[in-house]
Short mmCIF file of C-alpha atoms and ligand atoms in Angstrom, two decimals:
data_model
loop_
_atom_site.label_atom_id
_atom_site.label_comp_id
_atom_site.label_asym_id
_atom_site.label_seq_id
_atom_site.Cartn_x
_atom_site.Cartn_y
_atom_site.Cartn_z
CA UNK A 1 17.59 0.14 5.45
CA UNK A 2 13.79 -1.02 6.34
CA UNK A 3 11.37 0.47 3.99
CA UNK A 4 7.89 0.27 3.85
CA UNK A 5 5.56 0.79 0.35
CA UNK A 6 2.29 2.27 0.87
CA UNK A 7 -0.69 3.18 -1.46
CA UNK A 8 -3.59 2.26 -3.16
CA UNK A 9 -3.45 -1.47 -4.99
CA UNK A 10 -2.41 -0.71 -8.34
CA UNK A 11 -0.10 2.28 -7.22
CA UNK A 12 3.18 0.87 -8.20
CA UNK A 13 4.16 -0.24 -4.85
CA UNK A 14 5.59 -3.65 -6.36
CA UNK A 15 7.31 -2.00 -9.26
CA UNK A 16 9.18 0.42 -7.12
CA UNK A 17 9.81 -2.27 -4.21
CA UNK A 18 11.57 -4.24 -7.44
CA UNK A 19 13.39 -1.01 -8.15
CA UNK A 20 14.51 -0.09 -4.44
CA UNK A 21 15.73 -3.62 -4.02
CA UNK A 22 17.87 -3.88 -6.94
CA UNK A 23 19.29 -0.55 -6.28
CA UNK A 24 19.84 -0.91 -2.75
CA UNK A 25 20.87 -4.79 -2.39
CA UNK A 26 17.81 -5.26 0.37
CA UNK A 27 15.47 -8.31 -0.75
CA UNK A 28 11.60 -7.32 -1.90
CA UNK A 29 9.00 -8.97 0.51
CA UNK A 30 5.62 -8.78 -0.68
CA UNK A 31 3.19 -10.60 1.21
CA UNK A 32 0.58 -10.76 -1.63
CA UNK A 33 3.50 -12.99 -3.59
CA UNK A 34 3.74 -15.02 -0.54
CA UNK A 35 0.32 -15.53 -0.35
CA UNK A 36 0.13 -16.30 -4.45
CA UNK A 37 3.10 -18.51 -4.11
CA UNK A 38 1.59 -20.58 -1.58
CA UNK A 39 -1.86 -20.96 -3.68
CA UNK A 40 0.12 -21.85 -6.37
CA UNK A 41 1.98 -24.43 -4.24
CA UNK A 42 -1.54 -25.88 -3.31
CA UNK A 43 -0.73 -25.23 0.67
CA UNK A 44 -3.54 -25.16 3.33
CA UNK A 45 -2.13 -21.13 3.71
CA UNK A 46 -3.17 -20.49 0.72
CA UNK A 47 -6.32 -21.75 0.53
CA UNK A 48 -7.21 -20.14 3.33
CA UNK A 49 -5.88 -16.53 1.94
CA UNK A 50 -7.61 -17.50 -1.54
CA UNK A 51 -10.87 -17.23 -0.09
CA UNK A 52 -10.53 -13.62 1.10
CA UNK A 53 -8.28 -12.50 -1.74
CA UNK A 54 -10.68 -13.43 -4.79
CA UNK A 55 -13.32 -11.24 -2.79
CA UNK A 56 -10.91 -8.25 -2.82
CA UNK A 57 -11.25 -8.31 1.51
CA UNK A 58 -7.35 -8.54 3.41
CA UNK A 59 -6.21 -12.18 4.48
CA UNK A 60 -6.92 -11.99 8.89
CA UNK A 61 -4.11 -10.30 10.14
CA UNK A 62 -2.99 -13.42 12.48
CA UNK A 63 -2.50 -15.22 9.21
CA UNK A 64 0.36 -12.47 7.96
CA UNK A 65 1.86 -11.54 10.79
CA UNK A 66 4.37 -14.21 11.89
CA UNK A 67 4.63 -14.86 8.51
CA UNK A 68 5.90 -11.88 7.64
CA UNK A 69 8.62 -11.65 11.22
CA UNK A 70 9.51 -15.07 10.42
CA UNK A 71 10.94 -14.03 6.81
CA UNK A 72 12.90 -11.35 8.73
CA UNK A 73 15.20 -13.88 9.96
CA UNK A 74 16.24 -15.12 7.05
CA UNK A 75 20.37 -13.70 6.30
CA UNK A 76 18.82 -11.63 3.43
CA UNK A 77 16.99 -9.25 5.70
CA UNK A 78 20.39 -8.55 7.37
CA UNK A 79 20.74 -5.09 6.21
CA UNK A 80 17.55 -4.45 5.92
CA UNK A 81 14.54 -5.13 3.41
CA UNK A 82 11.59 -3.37 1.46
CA UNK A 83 8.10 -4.00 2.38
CA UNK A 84 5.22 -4.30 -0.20
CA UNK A 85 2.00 -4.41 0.88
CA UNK A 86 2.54 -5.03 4.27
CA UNK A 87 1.49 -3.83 6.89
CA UNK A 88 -1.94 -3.09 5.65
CA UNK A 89 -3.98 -2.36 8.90
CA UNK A 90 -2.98 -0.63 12.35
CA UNK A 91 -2.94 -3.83 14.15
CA UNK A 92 -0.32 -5.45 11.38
CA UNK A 93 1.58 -2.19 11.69
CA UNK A 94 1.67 -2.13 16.08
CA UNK A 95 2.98 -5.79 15.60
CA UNK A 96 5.68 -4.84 13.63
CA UNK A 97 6.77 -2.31 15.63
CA UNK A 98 6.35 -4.47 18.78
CA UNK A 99 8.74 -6.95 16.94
CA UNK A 100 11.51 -4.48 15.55
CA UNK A 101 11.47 -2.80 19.32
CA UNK A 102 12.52 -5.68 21.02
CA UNK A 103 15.28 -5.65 19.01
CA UNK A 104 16.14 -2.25 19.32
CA UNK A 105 15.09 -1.57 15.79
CA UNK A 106 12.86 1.15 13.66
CA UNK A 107 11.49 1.84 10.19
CA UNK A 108 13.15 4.21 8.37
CA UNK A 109 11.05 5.01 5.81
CA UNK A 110 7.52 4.64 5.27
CA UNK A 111 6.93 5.92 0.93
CA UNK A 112 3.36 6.78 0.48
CA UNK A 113 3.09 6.50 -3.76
CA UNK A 114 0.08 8.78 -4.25
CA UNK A 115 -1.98 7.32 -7.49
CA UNK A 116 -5.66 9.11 -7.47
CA UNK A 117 -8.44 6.54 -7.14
CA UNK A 118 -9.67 7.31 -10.93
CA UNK A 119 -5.96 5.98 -11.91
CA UNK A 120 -6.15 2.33 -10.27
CA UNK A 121 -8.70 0.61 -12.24
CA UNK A 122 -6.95 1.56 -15.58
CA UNK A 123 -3.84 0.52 -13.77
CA UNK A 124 -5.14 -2.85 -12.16
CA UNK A 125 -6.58 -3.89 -15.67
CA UNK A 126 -3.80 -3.43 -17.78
CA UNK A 127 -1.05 -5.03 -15.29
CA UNK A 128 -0.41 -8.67 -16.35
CA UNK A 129 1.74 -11.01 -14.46
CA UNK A 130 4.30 -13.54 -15.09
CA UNK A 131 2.89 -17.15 -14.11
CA UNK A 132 6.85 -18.16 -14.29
CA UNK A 133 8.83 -15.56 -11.88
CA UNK A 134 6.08 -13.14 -10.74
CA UNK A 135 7.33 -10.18 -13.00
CA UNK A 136 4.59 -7.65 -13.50
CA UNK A 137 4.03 -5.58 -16.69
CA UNK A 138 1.22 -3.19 -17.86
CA UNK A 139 -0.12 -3.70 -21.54
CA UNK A 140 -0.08 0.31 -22.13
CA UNK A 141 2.68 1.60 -19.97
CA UNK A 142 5.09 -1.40 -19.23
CA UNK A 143 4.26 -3.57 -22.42
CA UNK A 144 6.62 -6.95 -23.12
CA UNK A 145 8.65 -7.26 -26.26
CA UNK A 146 6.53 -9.80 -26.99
CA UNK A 147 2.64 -9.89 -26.66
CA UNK A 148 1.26 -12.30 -23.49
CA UNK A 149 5.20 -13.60 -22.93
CA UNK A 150 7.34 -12.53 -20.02
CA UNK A 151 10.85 -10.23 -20.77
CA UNK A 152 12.92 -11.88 -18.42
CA UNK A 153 11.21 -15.70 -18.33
CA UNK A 154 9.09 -16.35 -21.20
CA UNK A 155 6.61 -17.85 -19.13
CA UNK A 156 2.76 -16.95 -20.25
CA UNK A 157 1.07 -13.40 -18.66
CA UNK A 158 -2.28 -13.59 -16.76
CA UNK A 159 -4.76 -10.93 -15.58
CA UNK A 160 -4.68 -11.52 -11.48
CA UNK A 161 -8.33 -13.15 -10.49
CA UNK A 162 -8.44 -10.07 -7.97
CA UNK A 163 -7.40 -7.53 -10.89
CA UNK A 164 -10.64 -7.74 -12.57
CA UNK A 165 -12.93 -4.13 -12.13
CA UNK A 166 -15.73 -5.50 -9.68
CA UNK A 167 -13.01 -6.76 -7.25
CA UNK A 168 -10.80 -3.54 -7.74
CA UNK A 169 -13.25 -1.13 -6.56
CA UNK A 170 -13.64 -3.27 -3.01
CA UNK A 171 -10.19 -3.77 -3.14
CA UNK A 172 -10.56 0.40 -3.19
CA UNK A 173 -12.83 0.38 -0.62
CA UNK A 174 -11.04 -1.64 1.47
CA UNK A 175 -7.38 0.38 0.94
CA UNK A 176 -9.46 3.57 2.18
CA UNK A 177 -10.67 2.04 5.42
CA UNK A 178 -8.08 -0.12 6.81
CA UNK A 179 -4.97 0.52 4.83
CA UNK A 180 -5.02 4.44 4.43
CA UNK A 181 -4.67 5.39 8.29
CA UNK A 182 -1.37 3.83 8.02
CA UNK A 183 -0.51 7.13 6.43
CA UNK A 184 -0.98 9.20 9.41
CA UNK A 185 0.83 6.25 11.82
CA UNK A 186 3.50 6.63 10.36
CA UNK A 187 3.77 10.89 9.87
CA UNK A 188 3.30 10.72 13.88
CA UNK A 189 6.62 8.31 13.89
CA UNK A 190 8.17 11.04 11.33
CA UNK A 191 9.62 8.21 8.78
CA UNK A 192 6.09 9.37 6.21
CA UNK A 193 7.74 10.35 2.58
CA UNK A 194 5.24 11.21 -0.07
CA UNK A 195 5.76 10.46 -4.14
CA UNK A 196 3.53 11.38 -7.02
CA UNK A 197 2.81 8.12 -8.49
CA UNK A 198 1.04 9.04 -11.14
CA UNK A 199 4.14 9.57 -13.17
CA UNK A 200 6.39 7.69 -15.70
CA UNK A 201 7.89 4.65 -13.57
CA UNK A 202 11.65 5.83 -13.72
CA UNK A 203 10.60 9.33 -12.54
CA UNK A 204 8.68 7.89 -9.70
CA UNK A 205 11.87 6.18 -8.75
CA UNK A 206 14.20 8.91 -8.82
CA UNK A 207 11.55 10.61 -6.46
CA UNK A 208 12.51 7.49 -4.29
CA UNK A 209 16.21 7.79 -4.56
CA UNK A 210 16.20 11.71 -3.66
CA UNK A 211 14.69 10.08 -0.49
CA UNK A 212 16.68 7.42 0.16
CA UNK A 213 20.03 8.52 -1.06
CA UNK A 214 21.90 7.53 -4.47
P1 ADP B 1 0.97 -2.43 -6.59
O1 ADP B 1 2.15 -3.29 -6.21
O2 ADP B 1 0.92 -1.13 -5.83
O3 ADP B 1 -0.34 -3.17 -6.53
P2 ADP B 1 2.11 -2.58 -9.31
O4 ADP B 1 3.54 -2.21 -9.06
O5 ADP B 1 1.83 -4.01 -9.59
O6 ADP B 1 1.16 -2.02 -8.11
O7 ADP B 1 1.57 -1.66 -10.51
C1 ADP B 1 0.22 -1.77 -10.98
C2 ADP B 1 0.21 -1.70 -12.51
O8 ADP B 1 0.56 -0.37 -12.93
C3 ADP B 1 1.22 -2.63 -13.19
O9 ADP B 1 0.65 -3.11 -14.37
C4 ADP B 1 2.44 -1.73 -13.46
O10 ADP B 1 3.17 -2.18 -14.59
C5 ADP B 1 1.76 -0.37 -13.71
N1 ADP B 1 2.57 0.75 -13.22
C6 ADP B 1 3.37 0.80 -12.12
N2 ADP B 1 3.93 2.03 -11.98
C7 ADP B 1 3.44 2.79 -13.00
C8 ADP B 1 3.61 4.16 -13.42
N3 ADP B 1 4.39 5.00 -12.72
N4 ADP B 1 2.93 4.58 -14.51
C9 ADP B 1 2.12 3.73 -15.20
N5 ADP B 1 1.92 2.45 -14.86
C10 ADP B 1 2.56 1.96 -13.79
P1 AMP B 2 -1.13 -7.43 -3.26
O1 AMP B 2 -0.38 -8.34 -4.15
O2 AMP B 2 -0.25 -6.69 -2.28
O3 AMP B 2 -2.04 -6.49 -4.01
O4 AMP B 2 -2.06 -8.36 -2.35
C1 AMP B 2 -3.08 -9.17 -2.92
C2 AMP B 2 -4.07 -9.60 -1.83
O5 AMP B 2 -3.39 -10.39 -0.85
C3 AMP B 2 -4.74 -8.47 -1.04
O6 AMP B 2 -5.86 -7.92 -1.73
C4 AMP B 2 -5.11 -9.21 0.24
O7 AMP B 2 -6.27 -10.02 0.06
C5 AMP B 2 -3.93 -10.14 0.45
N1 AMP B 2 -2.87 -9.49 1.28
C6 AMP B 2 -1.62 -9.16 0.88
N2 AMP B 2 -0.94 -8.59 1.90
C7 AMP B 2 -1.79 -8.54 2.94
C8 AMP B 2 -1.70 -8.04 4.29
N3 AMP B 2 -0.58 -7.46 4.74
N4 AMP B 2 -2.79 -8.16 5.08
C9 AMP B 2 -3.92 -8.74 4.65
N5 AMP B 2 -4.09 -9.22 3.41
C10 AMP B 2 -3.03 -9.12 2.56
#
């Protein structure tokens, strides 16, 4: 099962990739972790993505592309895998195809979660993520048990650099011009599914499973 996440930053496309995988037994490959991993790590990748990221503008597409058909050839992605927040502009998304194609291989779902623009700012500055394992939380509507600490690790929760409102609104800007035509690439292909993000988590995700299939 390939899936791909689309929408806005903020949507949910992470917390439902997290969701699908678990469910399904595909791993979650988001290429904005890969990129934060590798600025954690101190690599010369991520310096390089740093630079475009803290300015809310997408990392050159020759910088995510082999990255990203290089991870599909690790065993994990056997049966398949869910895709956050790639691809992100027509060019990422003809590459991909190119890649599957020559070996005789298709999306099968591309799951548009539809969060109004007025949503995402209130979304982007209430999420909080784990330093420790990369969980994500929201302080209104995914809250910890425990104020600033991580559920699962314990590790300390930070506000992303690129979370904070002046970068979220080009980060909007952005999503409408490059990312959104994705939407109608992928109706023409006939794998497009719609879901009403704006709605409790768990309902979202039962929107998802109708889709996919319990
Ligand atoms: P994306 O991966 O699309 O950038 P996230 O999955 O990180 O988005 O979600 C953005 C923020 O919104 C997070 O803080 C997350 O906890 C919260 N969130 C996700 N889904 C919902 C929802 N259905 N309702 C309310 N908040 C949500
Ligand atoms: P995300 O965690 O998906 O919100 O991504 C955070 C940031 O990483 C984005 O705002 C971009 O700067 C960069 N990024 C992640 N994925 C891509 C991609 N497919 N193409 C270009 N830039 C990306």
């Amino acid at each position: 099962m390939k899936i791909i996440m689309l929408g806005a930053p903020g949507a949910g496309k992470g917390t439902q990739a997290k969701m699908i995988a678990a469910k399904y037994g595909v791993p979650h490959i988001s290429t904005g972790d890969i990129f934060r991993a590798n600025i954690k790590n101190g690599t010369e990748l991520g310096a390089k993505a740093k630079e475009y990221m803290d300015k809310g503008l997408l990392v050159p597409d020759e910088l995510v592309v082999d990255l990203v058909i290089d991870r599909f050839k690790e065993p994990d992605c056997q049966n398949g895998y869910v895709l956050d927040g790639f691809p992100r502009t027509i060019p990422q998304a003809e590459a991909l195809d190119k890649a599957l194609s020559a070996i005789g291989e298709s999306i099968d779902y591309a799951i548009n979660v539809e969060v109004p623009d007025e949503n995402i700012v209130r979304r982007m500055s209430g999420r909080r993520a784990c330093v420790g394992c990369g969980a994500t939380y929201h302080i209104v509507y995914n809250p910890t048990k425990v104020e600033g600490k991580c559920d699962t690790c314990g590790a300390d929760l930070i506000l992303r650099d690129d979370d904070k409102p002046e970068t979220v609104l080009n980060r909007l800007k952005v999503y409408h011009e490059q990312t959104q035509p994705l939407i109608n690439y992928y109706e023409k292909k006939g794998v497009m599914k719609e879901v009403d993000g704006t709605v409790d988590m768990n309902d979202v995700f039962a929107a998802i499973t109708k889709i996919l299939g319990e």
